[in-house]
Amino acid sequence: MPLKLSKRLTSLLQHCGPDYDAFWDCCCDHGLLGMGLLEQYPQKNVHFVDQVGSITAKLADTLAQLHAQHYQVHTLNAALIDLPPAQHPLIILAGIGGETAIELINGIESRHPSGQRHYLISPNYQLYDLRTFLRQRGFSLLRESLVTENGRHNEILLLSNSGGHKNISPCGEFWQKGSAQQRDYCQRLIRHYAQKQQPDIAAQYTAVAQQYGLLT
Ligand SMILES: C[S@@+](CC[C@H](N)C(=O)[O-])C[C@H]1O[C@@H](n2cnc3c(N)ncnc32)[C@H](O)[C@@H]1O
């Protein structure tokens, strides 16, 4: 029976094109995204990484029942993954905080100082800090989108660790579309940063939101 994925995971899966040699579902927990990848690309390598042993043990049992061939399960801090040289991997970091995403990207990049890599990231919080970090680190943007599910908004960014694509803006380009979801999302962000007593960031979001007519 085909896997049934949530709207958020389906959207992440749609960003995983066929051109990668391997997919790394880091911080995989239930492993549903990686399982979706195994279903979509049975001949590709899918790596499942989580630092919690009980999670990876349970996942290994579930995966054994799928009779998939090309996968590996790693019980590991995702900052420490070993990427084989001369491959074009997609590294996926979803469902974690922005600060954790920064730590993991820093770790992975410093362990692999050469090579071009793409990252698919969808963190829960601290998107502003994360976008700033990515810009400073010289990353560029291939695609971005906003997915809303059960009243929660999730940014999804497909990135290259080098230049050559779009610049990463402090807020997503999807802000320009001005739908009810975007309006709600930007109002939540402004409230969040105001409550956290980070008025500079709240003011930047407010300025962009006003520019796009998202605030009434
Ligand atoms: C909320 S789940 C996200 C699951 C899935 N990626 C998703 O988006 O639905 C977060 C998972 O990240 C794992 N995790 C957090 N920090 C990690 C790290 N540094 N290395 C590996 N796994 C980590 C946790 O053990 C947990 O299973």
CSV table of C-alpha atoms and ligand atoms in Angstrom, one decimal:
chain,number,residue,atom,x,y,z
A,1,MET,CA,0.0,0.0,0.0
A,2,PRO,CA,1.4,3.4,-0.9
A,3,LEU,CA,2.6,5.5,2.0
A,4,LYS,CA,0.3,8.2,3.2
A,5,LEU,CA,2.2,11.4,4.0
A,6,SER,CA,1.0,14.6,5.6
A,7,LYS,CA,0.8,17.7,3.4
A,8,ARG,CA,4.1,19.0,4.9
A,9,LEU,CA,6.0,15.8,4.2
A,10,THR,CA,4.4,15.5,0.7
A,11,SER,CA,5.6,19.0,-0.1
A,12,LEU,CA,9.1,18.1,1.2
A,13,LEU,CA,9.1,15.0,-1.0
A,14,GLN,CA,8.2,17.1,-4.0
A,15,HIS,CA,11.4,19.1,-3.6
A,16,CYS,CA,13.5,15.9,-3.8
A,17,GLY,CA,14.3,15.7,-7.5
A,18,PRO,CA,15.8,12.6,-9.3
A,19,ASP,CA,19.2,14.1,-9.8
A,20,TYR,CA,20.7,13.2,-6.4
A,21,ASP,CA,22.9,10.2,-5.8
A,22,ALA,CA,21.8,9.8,-2.2
A,23,PHE,CA,19.3,11.3,0.3
A,24,TRP,CA,20.1,11.9,3.9
A,25,ASP,CA,17.0,12.2,6.0
A,26,CYS,CA,18.7,13.7,9.1
A,27,CYS,CA,16.8,14.0,12.3
A,28,CYS,CA,14.4,11.5,10.8
A,29,ASP,CA,12.4,10.3,13.8
A,30,HIS,CA,9.5,8.3,12.3
A,31,GLY,CA,11.5,8.1,9.0
A,32,LEU,CA,8.4,8.8,6.9
A,33,LEU,CA,10.1,11.2,4.6
A,34,GLY,CA,12.9,8.7,3.9
A,35,MET,CA,10.4,5.9,3.4
A,36,GLY,CA,8.6,8.1,0.9
A,37,LEU,CA,12.0,8.5,-0.9
A,38,LEU,CA,12.6,4.8,-0.9
A,39,GLU,CA,9.1,4.4,-2.5
A,40,GLN,CA,9.8,7.1,-5.1
A,41,TYR,CA,13.4,6.2,-5.9
A,42,PRO,CA,13.9,2.5,-5.1
A,43,GLN,CA,17.3,2.5,-6.7
A,44,LYS,CA,18.7,5.4,-4.8
A,45,ASN,CA,20.5,5.4,-1.4
A,46,VAL,CA,18.5,6.7,1.5
A,47,HIS,CA,20.2,7.3,4.8
A,48,PHE,CA,18.1,7.6,7.9
A,49,VAL,CA,19.9,9.6,10.7
A,50,ASP,CA,18.7,10.2,14.3
A,51,GLN,CA,20.7,10.5,17.5
A,52,VAL,CA,18.2,8.6,19.7
A,53,GLY,CA,18.9,4.9,19.7
A,54,SER,CA,15.4,3.8,20.6
A,55,ILE,CA,14.1,5.7,17.6
A,56,THR,CA,16.5,4.2,15.1
A,57,ALA,CA,16.0,0.7,16.5
A,58,LYS,CA,12.3,0.9,16.0
A,59,LEU,CA,12.8,2.5,12.6
A,60,ALA,CA,15.2,-0.3,11.6
A,61,ASP,CA,12.4,-2.9,12.4
A,62,THR,CA,9.8,-1.0,10.4
A,63,LEU,CA,12.2,-0.6,7.4
A,64,ALA,CA,13.0,-4.4,7.5
A,65,GLN,CA,9.4,-5.1,6.8
A,66,LEU,CA,9.4,-2.9,3.7
A,67,HIS,CA,12.0,-5.1,2.0
A,68,ALA,CA,13.7,-2.0,0.5
A,69,GLN,CA,17.3,-2.5,-0.5
A,70,HIS,CA,19.2,0.7,-0.7
A,71,TYR,CA,19.1,2.3,2.7
A,72,GLN,CA,21.1,2.6,5.9
A,73,VAL,CA,20.1,3.6,9.4
A,74,HIS,CA,22.6,5.7,11.5
A,75,THR,CA,22.3,6.4,15.2
A,76,LEU,CA,24.3,9.6,15.2
A,77,ASN,CA,24.4,13.3,15.8
A,78,ALA,CA,23.6,14.5,12.3
A,79,ALA,CA,26.4,17.0,12.4
A,80,LEU,CA,28.8,14.0,12.2
A,81,ILE,CA,27.5,12.3,9.0
A,82,ASP,CA,30.2,11.2,6.6
A,83,LEU,CA,29.4,12.1,3.0
A,84,PRO,CA,31.3,10.0,0.4
A,85,PRO,CA,33.3,12.2,-1.9
A,86,ALA,CA,32.2,12.8,-5.5
A,87,GLN,CA,28.5,12.3,-4.8
A,88,HIS,CA,25.7,14.7,-5.2
A,89,PRO,CA,23.7,14.2,-2.1
A,90,LEU,CA,20.5,16.0,-0.8
A,91,ILE,CA,20.7,16.6,2.9
A,92,ILE,CA,17.3,17.0,4.6
A,93,LEU,CA,16.8,18.8,7.9
A,94,ALA,CA,13.1,19.1,8.8
A,95,GLY,CA,11.1,19.4,12.0
A,96,ILE,CA,13.9,20.9,14.2
A,97,GLY,CA,14.6,24.4,15.5
A,98,GLY,CA,16.5,26.9,13.4
A,99,GLU,CA,19.4,27.0,15.9
A,100,THR,CA,19.8,23.2,15.6
A,101,ALA,CA,19.8,23.5,11.9
A,102,ILE,CA,22.6,26.1,12.1
A,103,GLU,CA,24.6,23.8,14.3
A,104,LEU,CA,24.1,20.8,12.0
A,105,ILE,CA,24.9,22.7,8.8
A,106,ASN,CA,28.0,24.2,10.5
A,107,GLY,CA,29.1,20.7,11.5
A,108,ILE,CA,28.5,19.0,8.1
A,109,GLU,CA,30.1,21.9,6.2
A,110,SER,CA,33.2,21.9,8.4
A,111,ARG,CA,33.7,18.2,8.1
A,112,HIS,CA,33.3,18.4,4.3
A,113,PRO,CA,35.2,21.6,3.3
A,114,SER,CA,34.9,20.8,-0.4
A,115,GLY,CA,32.1,19.6,-2.7
A,116,GLN,CA,28.8,21.0,-3.8
A,117,ARG,CA,25.8,20.0,-1.8
A,118,HIS,CA,22.2,20.7,-1.7
A,119,TYR,CA,20.1,21.0,1.5
A,120,LEU,CA,16.4,20.8,1.9
A,121,ILE,CA,15.5,22.4,5.2
A,122,SER,CA,12.2,23.1,7.0
A,123,PRO,CA,12.9,24.2,10.5
A,124,ASN,CA,10.2,25.2,13.1
A,125,TYR,CA,11.6,28.4,14.5
A,126,GLN,CA,14.4,31.0,14.2
A,127,LEU,CA,14.0,31.3,10.5
A,128,TYR,CA,15.3,34.9,10.5
A,129,ASP,CA,18.6,33.8,12.2
A,130,LEU,CA,18.9,30.8,10.0
A,131,ARG,CA,18.4,32.9,6.8
A,132,THR,CA,21.0,35.4,8.0
A,133,PHE,CA,23.5,32.6,8.7
A,134,LEU,CA,22.9,31.0,5.3
A,135,ARG,CA,23.5,34.3,3.5
A,136,GLN,CA,26.7,34.9,5.5
A,137,ARG,CA,27.9,31.4,4.7
A,138,GLY,CA,27.5,31.9,1.0
A,139,PHE,CA,24.6,29.6,0.4
A,140,SER,CA,22.1,30.3,-2.4
A,141,LEU,CA,18.5,29.5,-3.0
A,142,LEU,CA,17.0,27.1,-5.5
A,143,ARG,CA,13.4,27.1,-4.4
A,144,GLU,CA,11.3,28.1,-1.4
A,145,SER,CA,7.7,27.7,-0.4
A,146,LEU,CA,5.3,28.0,2.6
A,147,VAL,CA,3.1,25.0,3.6
A,148,THR,CA,0.2,25.4,6.0
A,149,GLU,CA,-1.2,22.4,7.7
A,150,ASN,CA,-3.4,22.3,10.8
A,151,GLY,CA,-3.0,26.0,11.3
A,152,ARG,CA,0.8,25.7,11.4
A,153,HIS,CA,3.1,27.3,8.8
A,154,ASN,CA,6.3,25.8,7.6
A,155,GLU,CA,8.9,27.3,5.4
A,156,ILE,CA,10.7,25.0,3.0
A,157,LEU,CA,14.0,26.0,1.5
A,158,LEU,CA,16.0,24.1,-1.1
A,159,LEU,CA,19.6,25.4,-1.0
A,160,SER,CA,23.0,25.1,-2.5
A,161,ASN,CA,26.0,25.4,-0.2
A,162,SER,CA,27.6,27.6,-2.9
A,163,GLY,CA,26.6,30.6,-4.9
A,164,GLY,CA,25.1,30.6,-8.4
A,165,HIS,CA,21.4,30.7,-7.6
A,166,LYS,CA,19.2,33.3,-6.0
A,167,ASN,CA,20.2,35.3,-3.0
A,168,ILE,CA,18.6,34.3,0.3
A,169,SER,CA,16.4,37.1,1.5
A,170,PRO,CA,15.6,37.8,5.2
A,171,CYS,CA,12.0,36.8,4.5
A,172,GLY,CA,10.7,34.3,1.9
A,173,GLU,CA,9.8,35.5,-1.6
A,174,PHE,CA,6.5,33.8,-1.1
A,175,TRP,CA,5.6,36.8,1.1
A,176,GLN,CA,4.9,38.6,-2.2
A,177,LYS,CA,1.9,36.4,-2.9
A,178,GLY,CA,-0.1,37.9,-0.1
A,179,SER,CA,-2.5,35.0,0.6
A,180,ALA,CA,-4.4,34.7,3.9
A,181,GLN,CA,-1.8,32.2,5.0
A,182,GLN,CA,1.1,34.5,4.3
A,183,ARG,CA,-0.7,37.3,6.1
A,184,ASP,CA,-1.3,35.1,9.2
A,185,TYR,CA,2.3,33.8,9.0
A,186,CYS,CA,3.9,37.3,8.9
A,187,GLN,CA,1.7,38.6,11.7
A,188,ARG,CA,2.7,35.7,13.9
A,189,LEU,CA,6.4,36.3,13.1
A,190,ILE,CA,6.1,40.0,14.0
A,191,ARG,CA,4.3,39.1,17.3
A,192,HIS,CA,6.9,36.4,18.1
A,193,TYR,CA,9.9,38.7,17.7
A,194,ALA,CA,8.2,41.6,19.5
A,195,GLN,CA,7.4,39.2,22.4
A,196,LYS,CA,11.0,38.0,22.4
A,197,GLN,CA,12.1,41.6,22.7
A,198,GLN,CA,13.9,41.6,19.4
A,199,PRO,CA,12.3,44.8,18.0
A,200,ASP,CA,14.9,45.1,15.2
A,201,ILE,CA,13.8,41.8,13.6
A,202,ALA,CA,10.1,42.6,14.2
A,203,ALA,CA,10.6,45.9,12.5
A,204,GLN,CA,12.3,44.3,9.5
A,205,TYR,CA,9.4,41.8,9.1
A,206,THR,CA,6.9,44.7,9.5
A,207,ALA,CA,8.7,46.7,6.8
A,208,VAL,CA,8.6,43.8,4.3
A,209,ALA,CA,5.0,43.0,5.2
A,210,GLN,CA,4.0,46.6,4.6
A,211,GLN,CA,5.9,46.6,1.3
A,212,TYR,CA,3.9,43.6,0.2
A,213,GLY,CA,0.6,44.9,1.5
A,214,LEU,CA,0.3,42.1,4.1
A,215,LEU,CA,-0.5,44.4,7.0
A,216,THR,CA,-3.8,46.3,7.2
B,1,LIG,C1,10.3,16.4,15.5
B,1,LIG,S1,11.4,15.2,14.9
B,1,LIG,C2,11.4,15.6,13.2
B,1,LIG,C3,11.0,14.4,12.4
B,1,LIG,C4,11.0,14.6,10.9
B,1,LIG,N1,12.3,15.1,10.3
B,1,LIG,C5,9.9,15.5,10.5
B,1,LIG,O1,10.1,16.6,9.9
B,1,LIG,O2,8.7,15.2,10.7
B,1,LIG,C6,13.0,15.7,15.4
B,1,LIG,C7,14.0,14.5,15.5
B,1,LIG,O3,15.3,15.1,15.5
B,1,LIG,C8,16.1,14.3,16.2
B,1,LIG,N2,17.4,15.1,16.5
B,1,LIG,C9,17.4,16.3,17.1
B,1,LIG,N3,18.7,16.8,17.1
B,1,LIG,C10,19.5,15.9,16.4
B,1,LIG,C11,20.8,15.8,16.0
B,1,LIG,N4,21.7,16.7,16.4
B,1,LIG,N5,21.2,14.7,15.3
B,1,LIG,C12,20.3,13.7,14.9
B,1,LIG,N6,19.0,13.7,15.3
B,1,LIG,C13,18.6,14.8,16.0
B,1,LIG,C14,15.3,13.9,17.4
B,1,LIG,O4,15.8,12.8,18.1
B,1,LIG,C15,13.9,13.7,16.8
B,1,LIG,O5,13.7,12.4,16.5
